[in-house]
Amino acid sequence: MPRRKCTVRLVEPREILTATRIPGYDYCLNPYTGCGHGCLYCYAQFMIRFSGHAGERWGSFVDVKATAPGLLLREVRRKKRGEVLISTVTDPYQPLEAKHRLTRQCLEILAQAQWPLNILTRSPLVCRDLDLLRRFDSLEVGITITTNREPVRKILEPFSPPIPDRIEALRQLKAAGIATYAFVGPILPLDAAELAQSLEPIADEVLLDRLNYPNRVIALLRRQGMEAILDPTYLDLVREAFTRVFGPKRLSVIFAEDECR
């Protein structure tokens, strides 16, 4: 996997547990601003405008929230206990986490306080923290798997971990007794039936989502012959394939029903 060079800046936010309107969660926690994975389609690119990085390319910078663990320690003592989602506009296990260990430090605090937690990442680095994850009474860990075709991944998310490594991470999490889910979003060109079958033994649930900002990559999709993923019929076929394997109780679809008809 190639590693993208990033401009790294240490920052000191005023707050680390922020209230969220995402259904099912009370707080989100983002130990970093920006993401070294730099996926071309990423919805979080709006953070460029709000983080002092105007004019910079998504994936070319990461702000490391060096004071995050200290802030979190104070905030869990004074804020009402609630469900935390790590993360919403970054990957908590992006490459810089291996060095800075902010996510791990935050997990130590949340595990001690026993706050319910949901982690979403596309990195197998999450398995480094299995010792901490086992300490939570209420925990789910999701791995983002957008395709099962490596050539597709290399075009649209070239700096993210290979798909086989992500599937292996899910397998390790499941074997450790942790509740797991696969986030298939955005849905990229894939073999839906094959991917569903490979995920069924290792993912308790699957979430499906569409490409939310296609204009960012529509020209690239057309050059690569991938524009079919923008067709609602394609989304419908993917959903049907996953429903056959997981059934309706283990499958959640984020895009609206009428978008697939």
CSV table of C-alpha atoms in Angstrom, one decimal:
chain,number,residue,atom,x,y,z
A,1,MET,CA,0.0,0.0,0.0
A,2,PRO,CA,1.6,3.4,-1.0
A,3,ARG,CA,1.9,6.0,1.8
A,4,ARG,CA,0.9,9.5,1.0
A,5,LYS,CA,3.0,12.4,2.3
A,6,CYS,CA,1.0,14.6,4.6
A,7,THR,CA,1.7,18.0,6.2
A,8,VAL,CA,1.3,17.3,9.9
A,9,ARG,CA,0.3,19.9,12.4
A,10,LEU,CA,-0.2,19.6,16.2
A,11,VAL,CA,-3.3,21.4,17.4
A,12,GLU,CA,-5.1,21.9,20.7
A,13,PRO,CA,-8.9,21.8,20.3
A,14,ARG,CA,-11.1,23.2,23.0
A,15,GLU,CA,-13.4,20.1,23.0
A,16,ILE,CA,-13.1,16.5,21.9
A,17,LEU,CA,-16.5,15.0,22.7
A,18,THR,CA,-18.9,16.8,20.5
A,19,ALA,CA,-22.7,16.4,20.4
A,20,THR,CA,-24.0,14.7,17.2
A,21,ARG,CA,-27.3,14.4,15.5
A,22,ILE,CA,-26.4,11.0,14.0
A,23,PRO,CA,-29.3,8.7,15.1
A,24,GLY,CA,-28.2,6.3,17.8
A,25,TYR,CA,-25.3,8.3,19.1
A,26,ASP,CA,-24.8,11.1,21.6
A,27,TYR,CA,-21.3,12.2,20.9
A,28,CYS,CA,-18.6,11.9,18.2
A,29,LEU,CA,-14.9,11.9,18.8
A,30,ASN,CA,-12.4,12.7,16.0
A,31,PRO,CA,-8.8,12.5,17.2
A,32,TYR,CA,-7.5,13.9,13.9
A,33,THR,CA,-8.7,16.5,11.4
A,34,GLY,CA,-7.9,15.3,7.9
A,35,CYS,CA,-7.1,11.8,6.8
A,36,GLY,CA,-4.0,10.2,5.3
A,37,HIS,CA,-6.1,7.8,3.4
A,38,GLY,CA,-7.4,10.6,1.3
A,39,CYS,CA,-10.1,8.7,-0.6
A,40,LEU,CA,-11.1,10.6,-3.7
A,41,TYR,CA,-14.8,10.4,-3.0
A,42,CYS,CA,-14.7,11.2,0.7
A,43,TYR,CA,-17.7,13.2,2.0
A,44,ALA,CA,-15.5,14.7,4.8
A,45,GLN,CA,-13.7,17.0,2.3
A,46,PHE,CA,-15.9,19.8,3.5
A,47,MET,CA,-13.5,19.9,6.6
A,48,ILE,CA,-10.9,21.7,4.4
A,49,ARG,CA,-13.0,24.9,4.6
A,50,PHE,CA,-13.4,24.7,8.4
A,51,SER,CA,-9.9,23.7,9.5
A,52,GLY,CA,-7.6,26.4,8.1
A,53,HIS,CA,-6.6,24.3,5.1
A,54,ALA,CA,-8.4,26.2,2.3
A,55,GLY,CA,-6.8,25.4,-1.1
A,56,GLU,CA,-5.2,22.2,0.1
A,57,ARG,CA,-6.0,18.8,-1.3
A,58,TRP,CA,-7.9,16.3,0.9
A,59,GLY,CA,-5.4,13.7,2.1
A,60,SER,CA,-2.4,16.1,2.0
A,61,PHE,CA,-2.8,17.3,5.6
A,62,VAL,CA,-3.6,15.9,9.0
A,63,ASP,CA,-4.0,17.9,12.2
A,64,VAL,CA,-3.1,15.8,15.2
A,65,LYS,CA,-5.2,16.8,18.2
A,66,ALA,CA,-2.4,16.3,20.7
A,67,THR,CA,-4.5,17.3,23.8
A,68,ALA,CA,-7.4,14.9,23.0
A,69,PRO,CA,-6.7,12.4,25.7
A,70,GLY,CA,-6.4,15.0,28.4
A,71,LEU,CA,-9.6,16.8,27.2
A,72,LEU,CA,-11.5,13.5,27.1
A,73,LEU,CA,-10.5,12.6,30.7
A,74,ARG,CA,-12.0,15.9,31.9
A,75,GLU,CA,-15.1,15.6,29.7
A,76,VAL,CA,-16.1,12.1,30.7
A,77,ARG,CA,-16.2,13.4,34.3
A,78,ARG,CA,-18.5,16.4,33.6
A,79,LYS,CA,-20.6,15.4,30.6
A,80,LYS,CA,-23.6,13.1,30.7
A,81,ARG,CA,-22.7,9.5,29.8
A,82,GLY,CA,-23.7,8.6,26.3
A,83,GLU,CA,-23.0,6.6,23.2
A,84,VAL,CA,-19.8,7.7,21.4
A,85,LEU,CA,-18.9,7.2,17.7
A,86,ILE,CA,-15.3,7.2,16.7
A,87,SER,CA,-15.0,8.8,14.1
A,88,THR,CA,-17.2,10.8,11.8
A,89,VAL,CA,-14.9,13.0,9.7
A,90,THR,CA,-11.6,11.2,9.9
A,91,ASP,CA,-10.3,7.6,10.2
A,92,PRO,CA,-9.3,7.0,13.8
A,93,TYR,CA,-6.8,4.4,12.6
A,94,GLN,CA,-5.2,6.2,9.7
A,95,PRO,CA,-1.5,5.8,9.3
A,96,LEU,CA,-0.4,8.5,11.8
A,97,GLU,CA,-2.3,6.7,14.6
A,98,ALA,CA,0.5,4.1,14.6
A,99,LYS,CA,2.9,6.8,15.8
A,100,HIS,CA,0.7,9.2,17.8
A,101,ARG,CA,-1.7,6.6,19.5
A,102,LEU,CA,-4.3,9.2,20.2
A,103,THR,CA,-7.2,6.8,19.5
A,104,ARG,CA,-5.7,4.2,21.8
A,105,GLN,CA,-5.3,6.7,24.6
A,106,CYS,CA,-8.9,7.8,24.2
A,107,LEU,CA,-10.0,4.1,24.2
A,108,GLU,CA,-8.2,3.6,27.6
A,109,ILE,CA,-10.2,6.5,29.1
A,110,LEU,CA,-13.6,5.4,27.6
A,111,ALA,CA,-13.0,1.8,28.7
A,112,GLN,CA,-12.2,2.9,32.2
A,113,ALA,CA,-15.4,5.0,32.3
A,114,GLN,CA,-17.4,2.2,30.5
A,115,TRP,CA,-19.0,4.6,28.0
A,116,PRO,CA,-20.8,2.7,25.2
A,117,LEU,CA,-18.8,2.9,22.0
A,118,ASN,CA,-18.9,2.4,18.2
A,119,ILE,CA,-15.8,2.5,16.1
A,120,LEU,CA,-15.7,2.8,12.3
A,121,THR,CA,-12.5,2.5,10.4
A,122,ARG,CA,-11.1,1.0,7.2
A,123,SER,CA,-7.7,0.1,8.8
A,124,PRO,CA,-6.6,-3.2,10.2
A,125,LEU,CA,-4.6,-1.2,12.8
A,126,VAL,CA,-7.7,-1.4,15.0
A,127,CYS,CA,-6.6,-5.0,15.8
A,128,ARG,CA,-3.6,-3.5,17.7
A,129,ASP,CA,-6.1,-2.5,20.4
A,130,LEU,CA,-7.9,-5.8,20.9
A,131,ASP,CA,-6.7,-5.8,24.5
A,132,LEU,CA,-8.6,-2.6,25.2
A,133,LEU,CA,-11.6,-3.4,23.0
A,134,ARG,CA,-12.3,-6.6,25.1
A,135,ARG,CA,-12.7,-4.4,28.2
A,136,PHE,CA,-15.8,-2.6,26.9
A,137,ASP,CA,-19.2,-3.8,28.1
A,138,SER,CA,-20.9,-2.1,25.2
A,139,LEU,CA,-19.0,-2.0,21.9
A,140,GLU,CA,-19.4,-2.4,18.2
A,141,VAL,CA,-16.6,-2.1,15.6
A,142,GLY,CA,-17.2,-1.6,12.0
A,143,ILE,CA,-14.8,-2.0,9.0
A,144,THR,CA,-15.5,0.0,5.8
A,145,ILE,CA,-15.3,-2.3,2.8
A,146,THR,CA,-16.4,-0.5,-0.3
A,147,THR,CA,-15.6,-3.1,-2.9
A,148,ASN,CA,-14.0,-6.6,-3.3
A,149,ARG,CA,-12.1,-5.6,-6.4
A,150,GLU,CA,-8.6,-4.4,-5.6
A,151,PRO,CA,-8.2,-2.6,-9.0
A,152,VAL,CA,-11.2,-0.5,-8.1
A,153,ARG,CA,-9.8,0.3,-4.6
A,154,LYS,CA,-6.4,1.3,-6.2
A,155,ILE,CA,-8.2,3.8,-8.4
A,156,LEU,CA,-10.6,5.5,-5.9
A,157,GLU,CA,-8.8,5.0,-2.6
A,158,PRO,CA,-5.2,4.2,-3.5
A,159,PHE,CA,-3.8,5.1,0.0
A,160,SER,CA,-6.2,3.0,2.0
A,161,PRO,CA,-5.5,-0.6,3.2
A,162,PRO,CA,-6.1,-3.5,0.8
A,163,ILE,CA,-9.5,-5.1,1.0
A,164,PRO,CA,-8.2,-8.6,2.0
A,165,ASP,CA,-6.5,-6.9,5.0
A,166,ARG,CA,-9.8,-5.3,6.1
A,167,ILE,CA,-11.6,-8.6,5.8
A,168,GLU,CA,-8.9,-10.3,7.9
A,169,ALA,CA,-9.3,-7.5,10.5
A,170,LEU,CA,-13.1,-8.2,10.7
A,171,ARG,CA,-12.3,-11.9,11.1
A,172,GLN,CA,-9.9,-11.2,14.0
A,173,LEU,CA,-12.4,-8.9,15.7
A,174,LYS,CA,-15.2,-11.5,15.4
A,175,ALA,CA,-12.9,-14.2,16.8
A,176,ALA,CA,-12.2,-12.0,19.8
A,177,GLY,CA,-15.9,-11.9,20.6
A,178,ILE,CA,-16.4,-8.3,19.6
A,179,ALA,CA,-19.7,-7.3,17.9
A,180,THR,CA,-18.8,-6.4,14.3
A,181,TYR,CA,-20.3,-4.8,11.2
A,182,ALA,CA,-19.2,-4.1,7.7
A,183,PHE,CA,-20.0,-0.7,6.2
A,184,VAL,CA,-20.3,-1.1,2.5
A,185,GLY,CA,-20.3,2.5,1.7
A,186,PRO,CA,-20.1,4.1,-0.7
A,187,ILE,CA,-21.0,1.2,-2.9
A,188,LEU,CA,-18.2,1.0,-5.5
A,189,PRO,CA,-18.1,-1.5,-8.4
A,190,LEU,CA,-18.1,-4.9,-6.8
A,191,ASP,CA,-19.3,-8.5,-6.9
A,192,ALA,CA,-22.1,-8.1,-4.4
A,193,ALA,CA,-23.0,-11.8,-4.1
A,194,GLU,CA,-19.4,-12.8,-3.5
A,195,LEU,CA,-18.7,-10.0,-1.0
A,196,ALA,CA,-21.9,-10.8,0.9
A,197,GLN,CA,-20.9,-14.4,1.2
A,198,SER,CA,-17.3,-13.5,2.4
A,199,LEU,CA,-18.7,-11.1,5.0
A,200,GLU,CA,-21.5,-13.3,6.4
A,201,PRO,CA,-19.4,-15.4,8.9
A,202,ILE,CA,-17.5,-12.4,10.3
A,203,ALA,CA,-19.9,-9.4,10.3
A,204,ASP,CA,-22.9,-9.4,12.6
A,205,GLU,CA,-24.5,-6.7,10.5
A,206,VAL,CA,-24.0,-4.9,7.2
A,207,LEU,CA,-24.7,-1.2,6.4
A,208,LEU,CA,-25.1,-0.2,2.8
A,209,ASP,CA,-24.7,3.4,1.5
A,210,ARG,CA,-24.5,5.1,-1.9
A,211,LEU,CA,-21.9,7.6,-3.2
A,212,ASN,CA,-23.1,10.8,-1.6
A,213,TYR,CA,-21.1,13.4,-3.7
A,214,PRO,CA,-20.6,11.8,-7.1
A,215,ASN,CA,-19.6,15.1,-8.8
A,216,ARG,CA,-16.2,14.9,-7.1
A,217,VAL,CA,-15.3,11.8,-9.0
A,218,ILE,CA,-17.9,11.5,-11.9
A,219,ALA,CA,-15.3,12.3,-14.6
A,220,LEU,CA,-13.0,9.6,-13.2
A,221,LEU,CA,-15.8,7.1,-13.0
A,222,ARG,CA,-16.7,7.7,-16.6
A,223,ARG,CA,-13.1,7.4,-17.7
A,224,GLN,CA,-12.8,4.1,-15.9
A,225,GLY,CA,-16.2,2.8,-17.1
A,226,MET,CA,-17.6,2.8,-13.5
A,227,GLU,CA,-20.5,5.2,-13.9
A,228,ALA,CA,-23.0,2.3,-13.4
A,229,ILE,CA,-22.7,2.7,-9.7
A,230,LEU,CA,-24.7,6.0,-10.0
A,231,ASP,CA,-27.7,4.2,-11.4
A,232,PRO,CA,-30.4,3.5,-8.7
A,233,THR,CA,-30.9,0.1,-10.3
A,234,TYR,CA,-27.3,-0.9,-9.4
A,235,LEU,CA,-27.9,0.0,-5.8
A,236,ASP,CA,-31.1,-2.1,-5.9
A,237,LEU,CA,-29.2,-5.1,-7.2
A,238,VAL,CA,-26.6,-4.8,-4.5
A,239,ARG,CA,-29.2,-4.6,-1.8
A,240,GLU,CA,-31.0,-7.6,-3.1
A,241,ALA,CA,-27.8,-9.6,-3.1
A,242,PHE,CA,-27.0,-8.7,0.5
A,243,THR,CA,-30.5,-9.3,1.6
A,244,ARG,CA,-30.4,-12.9,0.2
A,245,VAL,CA,-27.3,-13.6,2.4
A,246,PHE,CA,-27.9,-11.5,5.5
A,247,GLY,CA,-31.7,-11.3,5.6
A,248,PRO,CA,-33.5,-8.0,6.5
A,249,LYS,CA,-32.7,-8.1,10.2
A,250,ARG,CA,-28.9,-8.0,9.7
A,251,LEU,CA,-29.0,-5.5,6.9
A,252,SER,CA,-29.4,-1.7,7.1
A,253,VAL,CA,-29.8,0.5,4.0
A,254,ILE,CA,-28.9,4.2,4.5
A,255,PHE,CA,-30.1,5.4,1.1
A,256,ALA,CA,-33.9,6.0,0.8
A,257,GLU,CA,-36.2,3.3,-0.5
A,258,ASP,CA,-37.4,5.4,-3.5
A,259,GLU,CA,-33.8,6.0,-4.6
A,260,CYS,CA,-33.5,2.3,-5.5
A,261,ARG,CA,-36.7,2.0,-7.5
